[in-house]
Short mmCIF file of C-alpha atoms and ligand atoms in Angstrom, two decimals:
data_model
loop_
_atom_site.label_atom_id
_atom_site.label_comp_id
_atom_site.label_asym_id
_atom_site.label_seq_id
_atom_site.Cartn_x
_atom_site.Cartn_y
_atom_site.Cartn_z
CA UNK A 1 -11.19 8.90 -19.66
CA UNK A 2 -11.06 5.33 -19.85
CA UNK A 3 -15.04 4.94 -19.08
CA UNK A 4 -16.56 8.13 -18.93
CA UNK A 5 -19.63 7.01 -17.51
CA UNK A 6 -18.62 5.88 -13.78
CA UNK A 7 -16.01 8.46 -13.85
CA UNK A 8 -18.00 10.87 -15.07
CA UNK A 9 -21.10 9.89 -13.20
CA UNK A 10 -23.81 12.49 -11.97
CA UNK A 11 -24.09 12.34 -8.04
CA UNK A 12 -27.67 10.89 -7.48
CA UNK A 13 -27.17 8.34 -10.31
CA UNK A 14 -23.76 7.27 -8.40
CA UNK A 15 -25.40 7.16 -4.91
CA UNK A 16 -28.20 4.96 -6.82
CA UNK A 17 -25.05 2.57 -8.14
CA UNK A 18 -24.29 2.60 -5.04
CA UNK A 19 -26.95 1.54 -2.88
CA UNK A 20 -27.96 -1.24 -5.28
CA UNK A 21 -24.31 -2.61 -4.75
CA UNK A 22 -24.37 -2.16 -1.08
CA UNK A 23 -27.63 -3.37 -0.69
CA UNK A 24 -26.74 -6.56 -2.81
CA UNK A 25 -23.59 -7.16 -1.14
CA UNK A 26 -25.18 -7.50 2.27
CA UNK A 27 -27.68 -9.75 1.24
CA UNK A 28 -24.46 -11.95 0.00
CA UNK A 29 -22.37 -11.49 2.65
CA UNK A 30 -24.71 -12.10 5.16
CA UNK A 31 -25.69 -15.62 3.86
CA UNK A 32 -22.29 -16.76 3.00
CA UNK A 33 -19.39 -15.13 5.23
CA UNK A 34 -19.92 -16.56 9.14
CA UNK A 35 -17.75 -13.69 10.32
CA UNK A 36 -20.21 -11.19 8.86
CA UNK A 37 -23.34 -12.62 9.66
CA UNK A 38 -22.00 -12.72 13.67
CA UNK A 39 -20.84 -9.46 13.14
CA UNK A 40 -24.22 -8.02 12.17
CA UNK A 41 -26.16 -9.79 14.57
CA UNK A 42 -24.81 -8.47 17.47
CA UNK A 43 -24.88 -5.11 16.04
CA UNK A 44 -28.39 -5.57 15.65
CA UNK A 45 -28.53 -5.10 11.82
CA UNK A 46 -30.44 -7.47 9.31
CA UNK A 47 -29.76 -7.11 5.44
CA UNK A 48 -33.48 -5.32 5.13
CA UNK A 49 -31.91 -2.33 7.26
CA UNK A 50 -29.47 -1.81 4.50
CA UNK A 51 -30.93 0.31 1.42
CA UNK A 52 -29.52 3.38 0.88
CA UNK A 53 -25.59 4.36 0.66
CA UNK A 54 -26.08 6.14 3.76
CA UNK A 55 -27.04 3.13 6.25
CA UNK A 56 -23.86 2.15 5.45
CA UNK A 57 -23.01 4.12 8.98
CA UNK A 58 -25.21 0.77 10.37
CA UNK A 59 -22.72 -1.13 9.83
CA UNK A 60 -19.97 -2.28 11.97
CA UNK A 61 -16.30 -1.50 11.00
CA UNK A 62 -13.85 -4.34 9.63
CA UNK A 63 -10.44 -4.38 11.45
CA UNK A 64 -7.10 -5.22 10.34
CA UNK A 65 -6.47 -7.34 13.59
CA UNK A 66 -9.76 -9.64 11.95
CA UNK A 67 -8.59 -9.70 9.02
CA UNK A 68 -5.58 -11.28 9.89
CA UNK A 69 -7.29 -13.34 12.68
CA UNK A 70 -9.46 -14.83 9.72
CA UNK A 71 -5.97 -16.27 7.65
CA UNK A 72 -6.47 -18.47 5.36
CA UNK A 73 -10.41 -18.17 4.01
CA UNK A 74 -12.36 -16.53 6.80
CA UNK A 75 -13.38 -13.82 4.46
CA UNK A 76 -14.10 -15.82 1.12
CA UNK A 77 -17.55 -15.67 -0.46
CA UNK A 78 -17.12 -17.15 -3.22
CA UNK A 79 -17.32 -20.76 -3.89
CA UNK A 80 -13.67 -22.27 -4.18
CA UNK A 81 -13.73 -23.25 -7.66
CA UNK A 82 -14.96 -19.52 -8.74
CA UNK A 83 -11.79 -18.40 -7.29
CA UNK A 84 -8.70 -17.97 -10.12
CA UNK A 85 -5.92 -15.99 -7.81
CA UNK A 86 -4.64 -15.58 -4.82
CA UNK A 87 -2.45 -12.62 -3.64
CA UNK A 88 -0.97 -11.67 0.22
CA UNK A 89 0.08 -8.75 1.87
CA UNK A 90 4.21 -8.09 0.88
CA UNK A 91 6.88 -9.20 3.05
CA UNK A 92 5.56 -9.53 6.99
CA UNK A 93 6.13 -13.28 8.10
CA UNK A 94 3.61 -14.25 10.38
CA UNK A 95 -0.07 -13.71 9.12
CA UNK A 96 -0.39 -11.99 6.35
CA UNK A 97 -3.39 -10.22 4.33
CA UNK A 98 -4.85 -12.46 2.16
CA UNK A 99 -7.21 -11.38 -0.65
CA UNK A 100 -8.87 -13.93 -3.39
CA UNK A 101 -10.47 -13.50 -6.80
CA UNK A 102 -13.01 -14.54 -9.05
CA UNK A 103 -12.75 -14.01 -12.57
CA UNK A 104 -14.73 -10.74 -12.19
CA UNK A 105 -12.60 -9.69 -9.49
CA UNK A 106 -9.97 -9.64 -11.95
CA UNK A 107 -11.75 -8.07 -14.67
CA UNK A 108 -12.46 -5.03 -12.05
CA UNK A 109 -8.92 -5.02 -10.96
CA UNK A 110 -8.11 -4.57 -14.55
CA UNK A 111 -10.94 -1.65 -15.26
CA UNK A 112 -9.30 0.04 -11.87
CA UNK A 113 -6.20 0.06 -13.04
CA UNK A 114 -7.01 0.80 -16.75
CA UNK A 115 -8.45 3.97 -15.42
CA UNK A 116 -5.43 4.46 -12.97
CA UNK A 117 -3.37 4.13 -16.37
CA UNK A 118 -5.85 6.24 -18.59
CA UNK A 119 -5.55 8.98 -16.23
CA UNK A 120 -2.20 9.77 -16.48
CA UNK A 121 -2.10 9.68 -20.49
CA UNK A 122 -1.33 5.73 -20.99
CA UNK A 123 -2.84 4.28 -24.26
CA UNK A 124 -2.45 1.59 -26.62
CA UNK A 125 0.64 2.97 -28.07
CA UNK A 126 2.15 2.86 -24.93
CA UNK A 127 5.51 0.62 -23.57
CA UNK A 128 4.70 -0.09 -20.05
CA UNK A 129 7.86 -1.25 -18.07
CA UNK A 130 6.51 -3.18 -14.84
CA UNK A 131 8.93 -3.00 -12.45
CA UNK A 132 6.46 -3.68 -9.32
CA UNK A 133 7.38 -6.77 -7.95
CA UNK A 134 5.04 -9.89 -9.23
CA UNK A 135 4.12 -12.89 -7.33
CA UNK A 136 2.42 -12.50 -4.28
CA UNK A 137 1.93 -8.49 -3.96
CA UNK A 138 -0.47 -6.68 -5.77
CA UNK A 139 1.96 -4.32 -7.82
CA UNK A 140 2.73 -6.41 -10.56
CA UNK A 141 -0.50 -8.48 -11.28
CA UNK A 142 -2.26 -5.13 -10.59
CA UNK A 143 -0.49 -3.12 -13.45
CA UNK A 144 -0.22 -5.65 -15.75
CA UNK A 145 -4.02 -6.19 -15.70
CA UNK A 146 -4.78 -2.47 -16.02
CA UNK A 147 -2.18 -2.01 -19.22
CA UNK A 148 -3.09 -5.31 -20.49
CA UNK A 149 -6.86 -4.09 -20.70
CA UNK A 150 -5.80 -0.84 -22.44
CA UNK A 151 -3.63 -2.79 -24.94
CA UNK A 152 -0.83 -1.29 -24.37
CA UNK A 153 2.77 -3.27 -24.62
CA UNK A 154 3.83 -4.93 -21.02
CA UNK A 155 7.01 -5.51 -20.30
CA UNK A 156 6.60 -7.99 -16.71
CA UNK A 157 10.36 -6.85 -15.84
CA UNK A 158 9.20 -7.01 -11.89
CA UNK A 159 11.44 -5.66 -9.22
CA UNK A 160 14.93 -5.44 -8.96
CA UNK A 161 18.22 -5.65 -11.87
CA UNK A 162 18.66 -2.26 -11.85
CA UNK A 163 20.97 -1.84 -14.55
CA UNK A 164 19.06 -4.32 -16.98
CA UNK A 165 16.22 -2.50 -16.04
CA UNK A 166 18.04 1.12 -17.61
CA UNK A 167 19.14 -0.99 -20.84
CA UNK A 168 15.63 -2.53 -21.08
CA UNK A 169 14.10 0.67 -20.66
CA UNK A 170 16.52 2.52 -23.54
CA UNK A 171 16.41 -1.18 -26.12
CA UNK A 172 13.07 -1.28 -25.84
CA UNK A 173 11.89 2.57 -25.49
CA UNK A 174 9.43 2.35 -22.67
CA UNK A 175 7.47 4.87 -22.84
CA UNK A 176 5.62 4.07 -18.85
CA UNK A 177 7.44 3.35 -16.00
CA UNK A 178 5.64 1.58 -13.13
CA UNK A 179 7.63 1.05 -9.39
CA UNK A 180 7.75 2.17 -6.20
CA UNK A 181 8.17 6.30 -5.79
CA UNK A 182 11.87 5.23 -4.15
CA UNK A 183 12.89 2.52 -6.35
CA UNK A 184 12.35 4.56 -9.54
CA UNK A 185 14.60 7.62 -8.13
CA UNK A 186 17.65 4.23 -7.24
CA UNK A 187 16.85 3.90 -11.21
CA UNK A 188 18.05 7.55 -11.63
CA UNK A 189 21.09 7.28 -9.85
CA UNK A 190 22.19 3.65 -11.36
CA UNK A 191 21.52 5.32 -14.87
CA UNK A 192 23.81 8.50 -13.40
CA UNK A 193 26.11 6.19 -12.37
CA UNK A 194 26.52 4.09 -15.50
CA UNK A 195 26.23 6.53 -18.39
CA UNK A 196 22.47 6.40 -18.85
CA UNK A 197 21.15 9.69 -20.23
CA UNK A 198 17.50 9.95 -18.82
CA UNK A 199 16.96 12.67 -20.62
CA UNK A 200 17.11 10.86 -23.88
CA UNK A 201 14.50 7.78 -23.11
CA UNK A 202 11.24 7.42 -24.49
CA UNK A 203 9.62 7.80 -20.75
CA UNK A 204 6.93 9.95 -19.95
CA UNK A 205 4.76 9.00 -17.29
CA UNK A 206 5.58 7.07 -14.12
CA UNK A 207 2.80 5.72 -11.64
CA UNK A 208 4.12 5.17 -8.29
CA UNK A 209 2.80 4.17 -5.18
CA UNK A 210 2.62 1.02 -2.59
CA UNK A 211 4.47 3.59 0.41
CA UNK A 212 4.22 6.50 1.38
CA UNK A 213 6.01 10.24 -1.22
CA UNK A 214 6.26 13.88 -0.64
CA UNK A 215 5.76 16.47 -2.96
CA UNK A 216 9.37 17.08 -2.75
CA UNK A 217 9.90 13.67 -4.00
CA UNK A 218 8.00 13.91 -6.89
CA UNK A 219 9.40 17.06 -7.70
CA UNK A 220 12.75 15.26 -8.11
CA UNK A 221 11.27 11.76 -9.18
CA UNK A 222 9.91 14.11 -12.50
CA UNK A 223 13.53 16.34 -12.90
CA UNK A 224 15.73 13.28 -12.35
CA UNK A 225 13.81 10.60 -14.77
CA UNK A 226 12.03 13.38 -16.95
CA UNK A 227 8.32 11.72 -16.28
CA UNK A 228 5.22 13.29 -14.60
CA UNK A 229 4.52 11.17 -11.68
CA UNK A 230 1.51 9.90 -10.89
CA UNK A 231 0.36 8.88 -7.45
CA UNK A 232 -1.27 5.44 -7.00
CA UNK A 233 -3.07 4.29 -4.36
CA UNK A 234 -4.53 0.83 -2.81
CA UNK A 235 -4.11 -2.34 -0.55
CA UNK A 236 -4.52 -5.91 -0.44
CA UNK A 237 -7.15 -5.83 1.50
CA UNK A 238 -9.52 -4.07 -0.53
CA UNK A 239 -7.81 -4.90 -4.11
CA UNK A 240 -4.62 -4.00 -4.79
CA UNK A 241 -3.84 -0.85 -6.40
CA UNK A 242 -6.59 0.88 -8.22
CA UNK A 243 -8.05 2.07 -5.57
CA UNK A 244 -7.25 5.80 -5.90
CA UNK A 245 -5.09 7.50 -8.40
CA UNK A 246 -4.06 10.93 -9.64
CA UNK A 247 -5.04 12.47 -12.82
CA UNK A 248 -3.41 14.86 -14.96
CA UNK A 249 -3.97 17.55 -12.42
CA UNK A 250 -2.16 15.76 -9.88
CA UNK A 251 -4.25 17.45 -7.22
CA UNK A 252 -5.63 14.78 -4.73
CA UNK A 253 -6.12 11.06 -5.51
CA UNK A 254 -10.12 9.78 -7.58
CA UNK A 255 -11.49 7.00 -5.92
CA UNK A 256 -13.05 4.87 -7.82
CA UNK A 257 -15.98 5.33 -5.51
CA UNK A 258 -18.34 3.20 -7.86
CA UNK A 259 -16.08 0.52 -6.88
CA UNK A 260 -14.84 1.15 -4.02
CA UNK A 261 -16.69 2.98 -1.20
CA UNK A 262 -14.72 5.51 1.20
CA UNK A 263 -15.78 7.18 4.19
CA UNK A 264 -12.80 9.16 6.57
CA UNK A 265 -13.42 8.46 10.81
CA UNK A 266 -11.76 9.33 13.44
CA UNK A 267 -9.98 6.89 14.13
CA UNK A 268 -10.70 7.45 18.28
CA UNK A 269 -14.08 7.52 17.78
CA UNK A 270 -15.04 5.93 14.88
CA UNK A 271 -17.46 8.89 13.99
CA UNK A 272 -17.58 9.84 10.33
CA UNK A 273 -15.70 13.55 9.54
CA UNK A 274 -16.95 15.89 6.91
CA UNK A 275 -14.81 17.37 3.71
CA UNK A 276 -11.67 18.29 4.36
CA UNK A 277 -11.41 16.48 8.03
CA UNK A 278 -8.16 14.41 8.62
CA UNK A 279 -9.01 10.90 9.55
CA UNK A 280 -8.42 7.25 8.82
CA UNK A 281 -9.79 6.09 5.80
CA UNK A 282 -12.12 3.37 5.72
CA UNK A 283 -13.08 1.37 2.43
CA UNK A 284 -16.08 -0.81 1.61
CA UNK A 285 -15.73 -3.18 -1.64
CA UNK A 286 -18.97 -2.40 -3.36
CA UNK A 287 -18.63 -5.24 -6.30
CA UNK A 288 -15.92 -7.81 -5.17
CA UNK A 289 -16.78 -11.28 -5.23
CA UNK A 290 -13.62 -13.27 -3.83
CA UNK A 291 -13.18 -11.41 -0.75
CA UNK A 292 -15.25 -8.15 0.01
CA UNK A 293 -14.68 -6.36 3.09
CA UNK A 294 -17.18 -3.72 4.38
CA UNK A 295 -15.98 -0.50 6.14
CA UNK A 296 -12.60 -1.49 6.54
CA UNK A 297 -10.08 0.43 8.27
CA UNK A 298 -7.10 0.90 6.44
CA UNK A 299 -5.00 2.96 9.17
CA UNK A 300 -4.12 5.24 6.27
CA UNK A 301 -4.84 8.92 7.21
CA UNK A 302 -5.99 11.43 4.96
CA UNK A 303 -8.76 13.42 3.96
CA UNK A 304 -11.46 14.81 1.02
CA UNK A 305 -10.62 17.44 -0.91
CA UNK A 306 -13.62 19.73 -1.93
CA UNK A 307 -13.94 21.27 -5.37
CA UNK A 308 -13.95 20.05 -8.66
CA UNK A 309 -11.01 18.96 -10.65
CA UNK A 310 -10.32 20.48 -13.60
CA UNK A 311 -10.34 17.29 -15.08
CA UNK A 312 -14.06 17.23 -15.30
CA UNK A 313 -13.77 13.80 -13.33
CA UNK A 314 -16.87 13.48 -10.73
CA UNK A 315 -15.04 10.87 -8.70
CA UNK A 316 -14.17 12.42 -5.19
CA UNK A 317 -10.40 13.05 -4.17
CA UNK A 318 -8.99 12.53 -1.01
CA UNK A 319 -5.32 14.25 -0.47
CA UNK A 320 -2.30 11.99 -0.57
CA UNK A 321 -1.49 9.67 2.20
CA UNK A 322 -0.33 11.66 4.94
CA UNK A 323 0.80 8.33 7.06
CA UNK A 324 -0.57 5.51 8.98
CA UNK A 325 -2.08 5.70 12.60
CA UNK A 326 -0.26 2.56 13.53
CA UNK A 327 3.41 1.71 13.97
CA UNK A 328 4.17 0.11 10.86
CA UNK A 329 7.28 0.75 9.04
CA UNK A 330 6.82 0.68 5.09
CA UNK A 331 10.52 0.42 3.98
CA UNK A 332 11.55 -0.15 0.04
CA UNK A 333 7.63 -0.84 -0.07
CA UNK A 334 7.90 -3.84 2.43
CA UNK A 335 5.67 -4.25 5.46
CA UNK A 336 7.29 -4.59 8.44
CA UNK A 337 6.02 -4.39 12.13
CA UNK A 338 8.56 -3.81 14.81
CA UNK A 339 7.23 -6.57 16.90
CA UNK A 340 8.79 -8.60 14.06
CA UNK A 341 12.34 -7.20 14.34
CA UNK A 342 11.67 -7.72 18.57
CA UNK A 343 10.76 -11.51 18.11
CA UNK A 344 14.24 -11.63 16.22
CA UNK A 345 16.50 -9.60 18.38
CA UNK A 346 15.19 -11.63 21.71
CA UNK A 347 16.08 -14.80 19.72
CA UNK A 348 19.66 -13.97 20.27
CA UNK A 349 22.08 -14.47 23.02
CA UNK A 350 23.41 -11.78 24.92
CA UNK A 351 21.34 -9.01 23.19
CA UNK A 352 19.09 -7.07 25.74
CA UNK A 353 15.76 -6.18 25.16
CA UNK A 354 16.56 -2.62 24.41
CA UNK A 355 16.68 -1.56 20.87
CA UNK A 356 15.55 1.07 18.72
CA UNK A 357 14.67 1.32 15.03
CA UNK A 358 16.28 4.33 12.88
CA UNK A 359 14.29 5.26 9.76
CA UNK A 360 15.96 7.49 7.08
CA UNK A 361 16.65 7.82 3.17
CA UNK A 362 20.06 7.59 2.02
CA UNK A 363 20.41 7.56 -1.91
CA UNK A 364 16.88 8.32 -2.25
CA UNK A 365 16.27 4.71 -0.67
CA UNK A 366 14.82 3.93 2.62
CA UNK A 367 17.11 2.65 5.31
CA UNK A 368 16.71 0.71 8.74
CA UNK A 369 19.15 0.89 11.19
CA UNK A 370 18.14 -1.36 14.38
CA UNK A 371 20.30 -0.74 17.39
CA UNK A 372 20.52 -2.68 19.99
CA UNK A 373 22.19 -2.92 23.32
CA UNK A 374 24.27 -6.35 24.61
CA UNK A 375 25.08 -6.87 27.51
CA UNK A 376 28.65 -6.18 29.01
CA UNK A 377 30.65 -9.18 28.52
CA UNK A 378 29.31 -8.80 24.86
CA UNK A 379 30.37 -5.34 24.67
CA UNK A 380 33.68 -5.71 26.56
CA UNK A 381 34.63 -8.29 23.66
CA UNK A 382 36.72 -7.29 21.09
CA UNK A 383 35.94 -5.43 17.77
CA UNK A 384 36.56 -8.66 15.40
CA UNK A 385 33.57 -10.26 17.47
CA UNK A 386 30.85 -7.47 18.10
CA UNK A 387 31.14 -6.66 13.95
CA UNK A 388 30.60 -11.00 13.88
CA UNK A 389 27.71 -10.74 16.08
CA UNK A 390 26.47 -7.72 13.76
CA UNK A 391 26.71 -9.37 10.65
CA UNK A 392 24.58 -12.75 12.04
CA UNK A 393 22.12 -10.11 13.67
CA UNK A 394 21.74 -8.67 10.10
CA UNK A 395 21.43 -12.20 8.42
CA UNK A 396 18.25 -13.22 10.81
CA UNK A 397 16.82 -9.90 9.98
CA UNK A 398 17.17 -10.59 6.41
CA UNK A 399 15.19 -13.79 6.36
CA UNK A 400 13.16 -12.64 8.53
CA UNK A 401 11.98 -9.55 6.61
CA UNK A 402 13.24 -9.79 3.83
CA UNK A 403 15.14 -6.48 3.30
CA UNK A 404 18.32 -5.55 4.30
CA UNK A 405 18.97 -3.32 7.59
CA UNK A 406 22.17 -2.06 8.91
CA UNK A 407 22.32 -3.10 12.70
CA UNK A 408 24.60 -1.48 15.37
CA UNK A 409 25.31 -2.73 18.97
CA UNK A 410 25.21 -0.10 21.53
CA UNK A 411 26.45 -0.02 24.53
CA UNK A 412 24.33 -1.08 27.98
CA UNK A 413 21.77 1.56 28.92
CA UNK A 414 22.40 3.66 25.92
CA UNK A 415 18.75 3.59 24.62
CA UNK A 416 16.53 5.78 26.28
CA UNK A 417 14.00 4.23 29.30
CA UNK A 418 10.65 5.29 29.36
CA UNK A 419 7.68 4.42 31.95
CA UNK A 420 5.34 4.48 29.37
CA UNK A 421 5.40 3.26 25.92
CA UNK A 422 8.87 3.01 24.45
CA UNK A 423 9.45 4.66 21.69
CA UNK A 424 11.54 2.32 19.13
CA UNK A 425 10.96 4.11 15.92
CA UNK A 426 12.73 7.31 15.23
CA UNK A 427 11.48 8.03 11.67
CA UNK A 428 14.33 10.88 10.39
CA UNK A 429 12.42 10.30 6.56
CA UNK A 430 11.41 14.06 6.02
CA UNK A 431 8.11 12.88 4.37
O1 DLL B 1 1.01 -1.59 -1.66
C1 DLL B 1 -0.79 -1.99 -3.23
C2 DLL B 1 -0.12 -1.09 -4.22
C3 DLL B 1 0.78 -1.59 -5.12
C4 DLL B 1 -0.44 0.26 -4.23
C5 DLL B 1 1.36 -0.76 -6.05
C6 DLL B 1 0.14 1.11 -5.16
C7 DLL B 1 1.04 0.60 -6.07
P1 DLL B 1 -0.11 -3.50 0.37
O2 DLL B 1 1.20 -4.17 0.21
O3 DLL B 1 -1.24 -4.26 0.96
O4 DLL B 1 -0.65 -3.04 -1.05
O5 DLL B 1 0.14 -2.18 1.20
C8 DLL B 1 -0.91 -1.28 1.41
O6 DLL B 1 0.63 0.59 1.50
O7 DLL B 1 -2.41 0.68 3.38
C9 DLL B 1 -0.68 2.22 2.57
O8 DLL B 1 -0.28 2.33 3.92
C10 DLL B 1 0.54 1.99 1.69
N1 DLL B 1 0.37 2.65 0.39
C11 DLL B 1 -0.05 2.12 -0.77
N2 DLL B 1 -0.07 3.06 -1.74
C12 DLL B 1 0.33 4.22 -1.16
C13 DLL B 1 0.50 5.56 -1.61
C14 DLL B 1 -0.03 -2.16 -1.93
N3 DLL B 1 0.29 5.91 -2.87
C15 DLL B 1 -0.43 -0.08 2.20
N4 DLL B 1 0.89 6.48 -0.70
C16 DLL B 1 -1.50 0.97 2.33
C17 DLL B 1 1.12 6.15 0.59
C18 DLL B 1 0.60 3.95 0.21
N5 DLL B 1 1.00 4.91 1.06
#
C-alpha cells in the first residue's frame, strides 16, 4: 500500500479524521465561499451544528446545475495567489466544470493517485505511458502527479498518435499503460493492424477510466493488450481521478474516503440508502483548498459493497459505475449533452427539429450517429447535395464537440413523435 495508515485506517479513528476535516471545512467555507454561507443559512445550519461525520446529513446538497451557474470562481476559497492550476470539465462548450488548486491540492491529487497507482502493482521501477489527454482534463495532470510521486518513469505521450503510441510503447518498454478503457482496446487493433505483437511488450497493468466499462470489456481490454485492468474513478468536480480505484482484487472501487467523503441517495428523494442500495453518489471534499464542494451530486449511480477485501484495505468500495441518472452522453471520454448537438442542428437551414442520437461501439470505439429529418424540398434534392449538406452538418458538430459523429438525413416524419418527452438517445452500447 502506498500509505498504509489512511488506507489501512481503523473505523473510529477514520470517522475521527473525518469529523475534524468536516468540521474544519465548514468553518472555512462558511466564512469565505458566499454561495455556501447563503446556502446554509437558509437551511438553517451554522458551522457549530457541524461536529461529527454524521451531521453531515445537515447539510444541503451541491448541484451540478450550481456548479456550473457559479463559472468562473463562484466556488474558490482560496486566495488567488494560493492558487497554482486550473483544470475544466472535457469537451462541452458552453459552461464548463471548473476546479482550482492550491499547492496542497496538488500534493493530494498526487497521494490519490499514487495510491490509485500503488494499488494495481505500479512502483518506482515502473514505465508509465500517459496517454490521457493533458491540458485542460484531469487525466493527464492527474496520472502524471500520482506516478511522478511514486517515482516511477512518465512518459506525458497524452491522447491520440496511435501508431507512435505502439512504437513508443515497444522502444521504450512501458511497463503501465494509462487511457481511456476504449482508447486502449483502438491501441490493440492499430498494433493488430500494423504488426505489433502485444504479447511481446513490457505492459502489465493498465488503469482506465474517465467513461463508463463492462466486465466484458475488461475481459478483452486484459486478453487483447495482455494487462490487468484497473478501474479508475473521479471527476472534475471533486478532483480529478483519484477518487476511487480498484485494487488487485478488482472487486468494487476504494474510496479514498479520508479524502474524499461518499454517501449514495436516492436521487428522487435525496434520502441516504444503506449498503448495497443503488443510488447516486454524492461526494464531499474533506481536505481541498482551491475548490471544495460539500455533498455533491455526481449523477453517477452505484452502490457499497459490504465485506472486506481481501486486500486487507479498510477503505469502503462502491461497485463500478453502473451509469448516470441524467442524459449525458460520454463518447471517446468526451462530455457531451444533447441539448448541445440541438443548438447545432436548429442552426441550420432546412433541417427540422426532429433528430435522434444513435449510440453504439464499432471497433471497440464509441460512435454517434445523429439523424435528422429535412424538410421535403431538402430531401427531394439530389444525392450529390443531401451527402453536401451531411458533410457541413458533420463539420459544425465537430467544432462544436469536438469529436467526430456520423450524421444521416432522414426523411420527413421518420423519427418517432411522442407527447411526452422525446426520446433522442438510443444507446445500442451493451454496457
Ligand atoms: O473523467 C476524470 C477521470 C480521468 C477519471 C481519468 C478517470 C480517469 P470528468 O471529465 O469531469 O473527469 O468526467 C467525470 O466521467 O462523473 C463519470 O460519469 C465518468 N467517469 C469517470 N470515471 C469513470 C469510470 C474525469 N471509471 C465523469 N467509470 C464522471 C464510469 C466514469 N464512469
Amino acid at each position: 500500500m502506498w500509505n498504509i495508515k489512511c488506507e489501512n485506517m481503523e473505523h473510529l479513528e477514520l470517522k475521527n479524521l473525518q469529523s475534524e476535516r468536516l468540521s474544519n471545512l465548514i468553518e472555512k467555507l462558511y466564512r469565505k465561499v458566499a454561495f455556501y454561507r447563503k446556502k446554509m443559512d437558509d437551511a438553517k445550519v451554522s458551522p457549530s451544528d457541524i461536529k461529527d461525520i454524521s451531521d453531515i446529513r445537515k447539510l444541503p446538497f451541491t448541484s451540478k446545475q450550481e456548479v456550473l451557474d457559479l463559472y468562473p470562481y463562484g466556488l474558490l476559497c482560496a486566495d488567488m495567489k494560493d492558487v497554482v492550476e486550473i483544470h475544466m470539465s472535457s469537451g462541452t462548450t458552453g459552461r464548463p466544470v471548473v476546479g482550482a488548486y492550491t499547492a496542497n491540492d496538488i500534493e493530494l491529487w498526487g497521494e490519490a493517485m499514487a495510491r490509485t497507482l500503488s494499488m494495481g502493482g505500479v512502483n518506482s521501477e515502473d514505465i508509465v505511458q500517459n496517454a490521457y489527454g493533458y491540458g485542460l482534463f484531469t487525466g493527464g495532470m492527474g496520472a502524471h502527479y500520482g506516478a511522478g510521486k511514486i517515482g516511477a518513469t512518465v512518459i506525458p505521450i497524452s491522447g491520440g498518435n496511435t501508431k507512435r503510441q505502439l512504437t513508443v510503447m515497444k522502444d521504450f518498454k512501458s511497463t503501465v499503460l494509462t487511457c481511456t478503457p476504449s482508447y486502449s482496446l483502438y491501441l490493440a487493433e492499430t498494433a493488430a493492424e500494423h504488426g505489433f505483437k502485444m504479447k511481446d511488450m513490457a505492459l502489465k497493468a493498465g488503469f482506465f477510466g474517465a467513461e463508463p466499462w463492462s466486465e466484458n470489456m475488461r475481459r478483452e481490454i486484459q486478453e487483447r493488450l495482455h494487462v490487468k485492468a484497473y478501474d479508475i474513478y473521479g471527476l472534475t468536480e471533486i478532483i480529478g481521478p483519484g477518487v476511487a480505484s480498484e485494487c488487485e482484487a478488482q472487486d468494487g472501487l476504494h474510496i479514498q474516503e479520508d479524502l474524499f467523503y461518499p454517501e449514495i441517495i436516492d436521487p428522487v428523494t435525496g434520502e441516504v440508502l444503506l449498503d448495497g442500495e443503488k443510488g447516486e453518489l454524492v461526494i464531499t471534499t474533506l481536505t481541498r483548498e482551491g475548490t471544495p464542494i460539500i455533498r455533491y451530486r455526481t449523477r453517477d449511480i452505484t452502490y457499497f459493497l459490504t465485506g472486506k477485501c481481501s486486500c486487507e484495505r479498510t477503505l469502503r468500495r462502491i461497485h463500478r459505475l453502473l451509469g448516470r441518472n441524467d442524459d449525458m452522453l460520454i463518447i471517446r471520454g468526451v462530455n457531451i449533452f444533447p441539448s448541445q448537438i440541438e443548438h447545432v442542428l436548429f442552426n441550420i437551414e432546412g433541417v427540422e427539429p426532429h433528430y435522434q442520437l444513435l449510440v453504439d461501439r464499432k471497433a471497440q470505439l464509441d460512435y454517434l450517429e445523429v439523424q435528422v429529418e429535412v424538410n421535403e424540398s431538402i430531401f427531394s434534392d439530389e444525392i450529390r447535395k443531401l451527402e453536401g449538406l451531411e458533410k457541413d452538418i458533420e463539420k459544425e458538430l465537430y467544432s462544436a464537440l469536438g469529436i467526430h459523429t456520423k450524421v444521416k438525413l432522414v426523411e420527413p416524419k421518420s423519427i418517432a413523435r411522442s407527447e411526452g418527452k422525446a426520446k433522442r438517445i438510443i444507446d445500442k452500447r451493451s454496457i
